[in-house]
Short mmCIF file of C-alpha atoms and ligand atoms in Angstrom, two decimals:
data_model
loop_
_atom_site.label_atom_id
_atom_site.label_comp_id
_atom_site.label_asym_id
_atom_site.label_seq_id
_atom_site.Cartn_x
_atom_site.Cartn_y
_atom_site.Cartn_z
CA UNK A 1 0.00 0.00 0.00
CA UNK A 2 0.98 3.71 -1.46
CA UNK A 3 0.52 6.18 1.75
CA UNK A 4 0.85 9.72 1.86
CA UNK A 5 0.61 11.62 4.84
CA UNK A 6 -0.91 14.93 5.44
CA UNK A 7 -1.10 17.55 8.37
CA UNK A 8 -0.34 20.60 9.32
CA UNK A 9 3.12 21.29 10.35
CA UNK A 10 3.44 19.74 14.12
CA UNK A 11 0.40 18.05 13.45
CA UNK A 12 3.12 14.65 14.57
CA UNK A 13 3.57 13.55 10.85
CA UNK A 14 7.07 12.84 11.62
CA UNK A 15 6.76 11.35 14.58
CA UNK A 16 3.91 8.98 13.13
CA UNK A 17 6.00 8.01 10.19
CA UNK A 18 8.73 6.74 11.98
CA UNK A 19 6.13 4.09 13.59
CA UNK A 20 4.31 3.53 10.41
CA UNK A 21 8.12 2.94 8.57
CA UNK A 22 8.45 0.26 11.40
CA UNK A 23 5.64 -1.16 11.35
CA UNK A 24 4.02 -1.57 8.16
CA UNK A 25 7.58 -1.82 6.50
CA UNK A 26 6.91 1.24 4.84
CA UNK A 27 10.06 3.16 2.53
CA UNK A 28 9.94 6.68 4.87
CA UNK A 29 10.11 9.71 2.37
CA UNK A 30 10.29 12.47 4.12
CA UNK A 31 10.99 15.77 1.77
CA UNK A 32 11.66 17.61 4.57
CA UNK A 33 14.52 15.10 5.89
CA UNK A 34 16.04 14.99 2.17
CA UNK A 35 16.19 19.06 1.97
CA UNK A 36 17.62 18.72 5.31
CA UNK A 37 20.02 16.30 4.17
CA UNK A 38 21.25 18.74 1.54
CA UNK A 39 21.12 21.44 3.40
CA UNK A 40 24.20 19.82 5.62
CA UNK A 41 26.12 18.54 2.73
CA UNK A 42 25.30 22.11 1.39
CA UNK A 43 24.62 20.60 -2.55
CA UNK A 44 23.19 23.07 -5.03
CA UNK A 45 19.83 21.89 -3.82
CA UNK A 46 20.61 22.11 -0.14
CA UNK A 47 21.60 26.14 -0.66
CA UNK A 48 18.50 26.79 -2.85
CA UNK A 49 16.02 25.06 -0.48
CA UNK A 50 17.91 26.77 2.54
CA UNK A 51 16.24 30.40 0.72
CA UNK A 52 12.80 29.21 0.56
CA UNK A 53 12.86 27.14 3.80
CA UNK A 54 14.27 29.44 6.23
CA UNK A 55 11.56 32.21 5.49
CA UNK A 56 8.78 29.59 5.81
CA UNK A 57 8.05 28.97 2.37
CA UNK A 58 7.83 26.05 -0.37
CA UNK A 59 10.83 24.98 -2.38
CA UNK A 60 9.78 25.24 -5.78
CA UNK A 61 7.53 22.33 -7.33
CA UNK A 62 10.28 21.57 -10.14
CA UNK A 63 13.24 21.03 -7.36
CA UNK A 64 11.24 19.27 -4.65
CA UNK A 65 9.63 16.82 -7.90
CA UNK A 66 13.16 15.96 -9.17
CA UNK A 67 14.08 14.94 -5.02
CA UNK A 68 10.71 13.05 -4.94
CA UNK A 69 11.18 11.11 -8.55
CA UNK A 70 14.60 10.05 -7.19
CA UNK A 71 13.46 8.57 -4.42
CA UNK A 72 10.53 6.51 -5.72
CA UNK A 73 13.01 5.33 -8.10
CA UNK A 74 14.98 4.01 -5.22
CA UNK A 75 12.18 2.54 -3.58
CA UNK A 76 11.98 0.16 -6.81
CA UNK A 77 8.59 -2.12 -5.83
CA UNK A 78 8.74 -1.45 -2.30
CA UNK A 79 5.69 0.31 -0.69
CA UNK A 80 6.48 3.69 0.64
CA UNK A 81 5.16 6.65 3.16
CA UNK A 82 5.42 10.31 1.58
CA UNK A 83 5.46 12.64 4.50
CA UNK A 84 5.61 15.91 3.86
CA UNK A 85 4.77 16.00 0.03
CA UNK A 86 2.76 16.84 -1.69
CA UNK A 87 2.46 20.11 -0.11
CA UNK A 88 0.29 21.67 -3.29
CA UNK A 89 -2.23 20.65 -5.71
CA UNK A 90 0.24 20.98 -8.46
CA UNK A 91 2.64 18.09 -6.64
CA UNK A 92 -0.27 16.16 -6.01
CA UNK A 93 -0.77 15.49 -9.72
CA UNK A 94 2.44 15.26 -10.94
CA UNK A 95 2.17 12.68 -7.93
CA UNK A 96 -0.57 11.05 -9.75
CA UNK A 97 0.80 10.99 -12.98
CA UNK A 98 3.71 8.52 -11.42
CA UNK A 99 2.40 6.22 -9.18
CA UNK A 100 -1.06 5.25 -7.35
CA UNK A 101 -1.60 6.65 -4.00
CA UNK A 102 -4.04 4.11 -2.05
CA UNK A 103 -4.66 5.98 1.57
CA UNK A 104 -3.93 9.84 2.16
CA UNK A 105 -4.06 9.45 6.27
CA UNK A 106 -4.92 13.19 7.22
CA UNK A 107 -3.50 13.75 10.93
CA UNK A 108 -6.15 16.20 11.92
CA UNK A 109 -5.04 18.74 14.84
CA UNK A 110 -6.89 21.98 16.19
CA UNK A 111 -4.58 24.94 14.81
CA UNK A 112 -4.37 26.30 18.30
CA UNK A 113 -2.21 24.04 19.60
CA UNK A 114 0.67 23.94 16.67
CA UNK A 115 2.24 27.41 17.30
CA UNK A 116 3.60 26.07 20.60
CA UNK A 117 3.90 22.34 19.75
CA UNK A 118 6.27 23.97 16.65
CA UNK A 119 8.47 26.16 18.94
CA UNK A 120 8.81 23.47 21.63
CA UNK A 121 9.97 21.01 19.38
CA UNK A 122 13.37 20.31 19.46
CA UNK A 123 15.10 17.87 16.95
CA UNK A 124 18.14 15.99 16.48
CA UNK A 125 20.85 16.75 14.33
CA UNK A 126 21.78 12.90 13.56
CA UNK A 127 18.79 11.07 13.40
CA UNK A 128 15.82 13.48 13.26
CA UNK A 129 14.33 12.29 16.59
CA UNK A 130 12.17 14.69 17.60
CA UNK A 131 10.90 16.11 20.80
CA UNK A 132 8.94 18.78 22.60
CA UNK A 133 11.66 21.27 24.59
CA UNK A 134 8.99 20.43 28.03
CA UNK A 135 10.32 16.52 27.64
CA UNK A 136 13.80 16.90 27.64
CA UNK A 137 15.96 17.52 30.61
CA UNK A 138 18.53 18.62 29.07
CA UNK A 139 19.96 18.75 24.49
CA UNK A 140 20.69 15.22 24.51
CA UNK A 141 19.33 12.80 22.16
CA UNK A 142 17.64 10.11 24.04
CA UNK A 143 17.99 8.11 21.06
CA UNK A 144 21.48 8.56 19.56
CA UNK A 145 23.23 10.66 21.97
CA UNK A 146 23.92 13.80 19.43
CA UNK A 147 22.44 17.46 20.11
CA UNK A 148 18.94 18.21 20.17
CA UNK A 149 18.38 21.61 18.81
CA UNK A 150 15.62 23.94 17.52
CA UNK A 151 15.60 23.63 13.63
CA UNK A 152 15.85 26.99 11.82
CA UNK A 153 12.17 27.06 10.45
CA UNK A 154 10.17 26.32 13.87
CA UNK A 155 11.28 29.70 15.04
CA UNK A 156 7.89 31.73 15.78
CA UNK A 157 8.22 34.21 13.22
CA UNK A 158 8.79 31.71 10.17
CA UNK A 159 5.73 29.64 11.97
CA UNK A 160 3.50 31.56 11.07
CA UNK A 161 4.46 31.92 7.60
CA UNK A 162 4.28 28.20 7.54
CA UNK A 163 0.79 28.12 8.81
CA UNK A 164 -0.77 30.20 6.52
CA UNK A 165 1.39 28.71 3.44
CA UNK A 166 -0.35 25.26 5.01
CA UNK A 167 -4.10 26.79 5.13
CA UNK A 168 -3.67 28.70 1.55
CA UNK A 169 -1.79 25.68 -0.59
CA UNK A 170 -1.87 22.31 1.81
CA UNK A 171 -4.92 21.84 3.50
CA UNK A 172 -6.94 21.96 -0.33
CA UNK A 173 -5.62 18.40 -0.65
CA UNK A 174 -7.97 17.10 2.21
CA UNK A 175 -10.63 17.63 -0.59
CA UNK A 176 -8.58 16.61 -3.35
CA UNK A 177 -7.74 13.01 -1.53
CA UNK A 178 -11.40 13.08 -0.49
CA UNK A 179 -12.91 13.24 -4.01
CA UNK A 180 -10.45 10.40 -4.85
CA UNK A 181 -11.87 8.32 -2.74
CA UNK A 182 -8.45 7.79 -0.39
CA UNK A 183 -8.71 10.16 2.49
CA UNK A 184 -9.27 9.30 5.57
CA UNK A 185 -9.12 11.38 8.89
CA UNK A 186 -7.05 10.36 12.04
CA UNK A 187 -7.75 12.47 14.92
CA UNK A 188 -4.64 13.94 16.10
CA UNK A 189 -5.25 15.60 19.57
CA UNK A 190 -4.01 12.30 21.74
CA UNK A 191 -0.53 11.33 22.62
CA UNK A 192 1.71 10.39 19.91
CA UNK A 193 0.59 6.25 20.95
CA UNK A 194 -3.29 7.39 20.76
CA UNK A 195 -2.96 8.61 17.13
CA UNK A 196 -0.59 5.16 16.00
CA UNK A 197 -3.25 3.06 17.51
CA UNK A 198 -6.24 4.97 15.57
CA UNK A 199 -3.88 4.59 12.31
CA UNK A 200 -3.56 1.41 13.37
CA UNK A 201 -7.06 0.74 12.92
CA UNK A 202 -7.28 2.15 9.49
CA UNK A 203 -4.01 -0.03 8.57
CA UNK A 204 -4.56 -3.16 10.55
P1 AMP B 301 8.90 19.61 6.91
O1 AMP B 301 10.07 18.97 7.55
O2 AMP B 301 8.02 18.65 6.15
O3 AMP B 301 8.11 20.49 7.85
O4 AMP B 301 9.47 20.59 5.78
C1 AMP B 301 10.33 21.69 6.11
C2 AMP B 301 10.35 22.67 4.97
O5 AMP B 301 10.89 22.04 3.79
C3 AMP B 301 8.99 23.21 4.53
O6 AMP B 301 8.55 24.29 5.34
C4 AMP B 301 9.28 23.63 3.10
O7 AMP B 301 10.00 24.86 3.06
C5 AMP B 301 10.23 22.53 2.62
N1 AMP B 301 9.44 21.43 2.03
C6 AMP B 301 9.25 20.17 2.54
N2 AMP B 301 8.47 19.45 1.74
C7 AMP B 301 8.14 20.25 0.68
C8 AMP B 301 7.33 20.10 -0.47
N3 AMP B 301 6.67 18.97 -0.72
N4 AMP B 301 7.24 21.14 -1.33
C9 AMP B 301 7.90 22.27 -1.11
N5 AMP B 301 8.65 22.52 -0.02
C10 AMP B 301 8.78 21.52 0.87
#
């Protein structure tokens, strides 16, 4: 099965994925991650995504489709998890036009919550883990043992900017998966082991 998840940003699609990878032997695609990637390794890509990311915005459709292409390529015939694209309409059918999506799983969350779940969240430079700063006693990775730290974007001021590019060019794509036929909502208010165990019951 072909997943892609959706959510607002600290909505826990991260945090979810890394069950659902484990799991359901999922491939994790993460578009986020892979920017992240090149940001450190500061490729061409990594600098140009750097411009749009750090001021809360999308990386153009044309880089982030080439990233995306790539790694469905790699994934070959396994089954895979897109988290974090698509992010637009326009993704969403060049999505289509290479592969069929079977479940959009739509982590739903009450938008008053994400400015501080954002903010809080700390993550790890090594493995991604992340965390919410009220968890941690002190910048350690409780998984890997590298530093915890807040990333660039979940700064408030670029949070917002997020949020609305979210409402204005994300959130369409609830209807979009709907009228497809693959949506289906996950409540996302519970602790990160309430929302696996509803996915759960939409995966088995
Ligand atoms: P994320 O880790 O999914 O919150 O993504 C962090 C940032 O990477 C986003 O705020 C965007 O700037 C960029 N990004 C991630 N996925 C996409 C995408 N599908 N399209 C465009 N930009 C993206």
């Amino acid at each position: 099965m072909n997943i892609v998840l959706l959510g607002a940003p600290g909505a826990g699609k991260g945090t979810q994925a890394l069950r659902m990878e484990e799991r359901y032997k999922l491939r994790h695609i993460s578009t986020g991650d892979i920017f992240r990637q090149h940001m450190r390794r500061q490729t061409e890509v990594g600098n140009l995504a750097r411009s749009y990311i750090k001021k809360g915005q999308l990386v153009p459709d044309d880089v982030t489709f080439k990233i995306v292409a790539s790694a469905l390529e790699e994934a070959g015939n396994e089954n895979f998890l897109l988290d974090g694209f698509p992010r637009n309409t326009n993704q969403a059918a060049m999505l289509d036009g290479l592969v069929k999506i079977d479940k959009a799983i739509n982590i739903d969350v009450d938008m008053s919550v994400l400015t501080d779940r954002i903010c809080g969240r700390r993550s790890c430079i090594e493995c991604g883990y992340t965390a919410h700063v009220s968890t941690l006693s002190d910048s350690v990775c409780p998984k890997c043992g590298c530093e915890m730290v807040q990333r660039m974007d979940d700064r408030e001021d670029t949070v917002r900017d997020r949020l609305r590019v979210y409402e204005e060019q994300t959130a369409p794509l609830i209807e979009y998966y709907r009228a497809r036929g693959v949506l289906v909502n996950v409540n996302g208010m519970g602790s990160p082991e309430e929302v696996f165990a509803e996915i759960g019951k939409v995966l088995g």
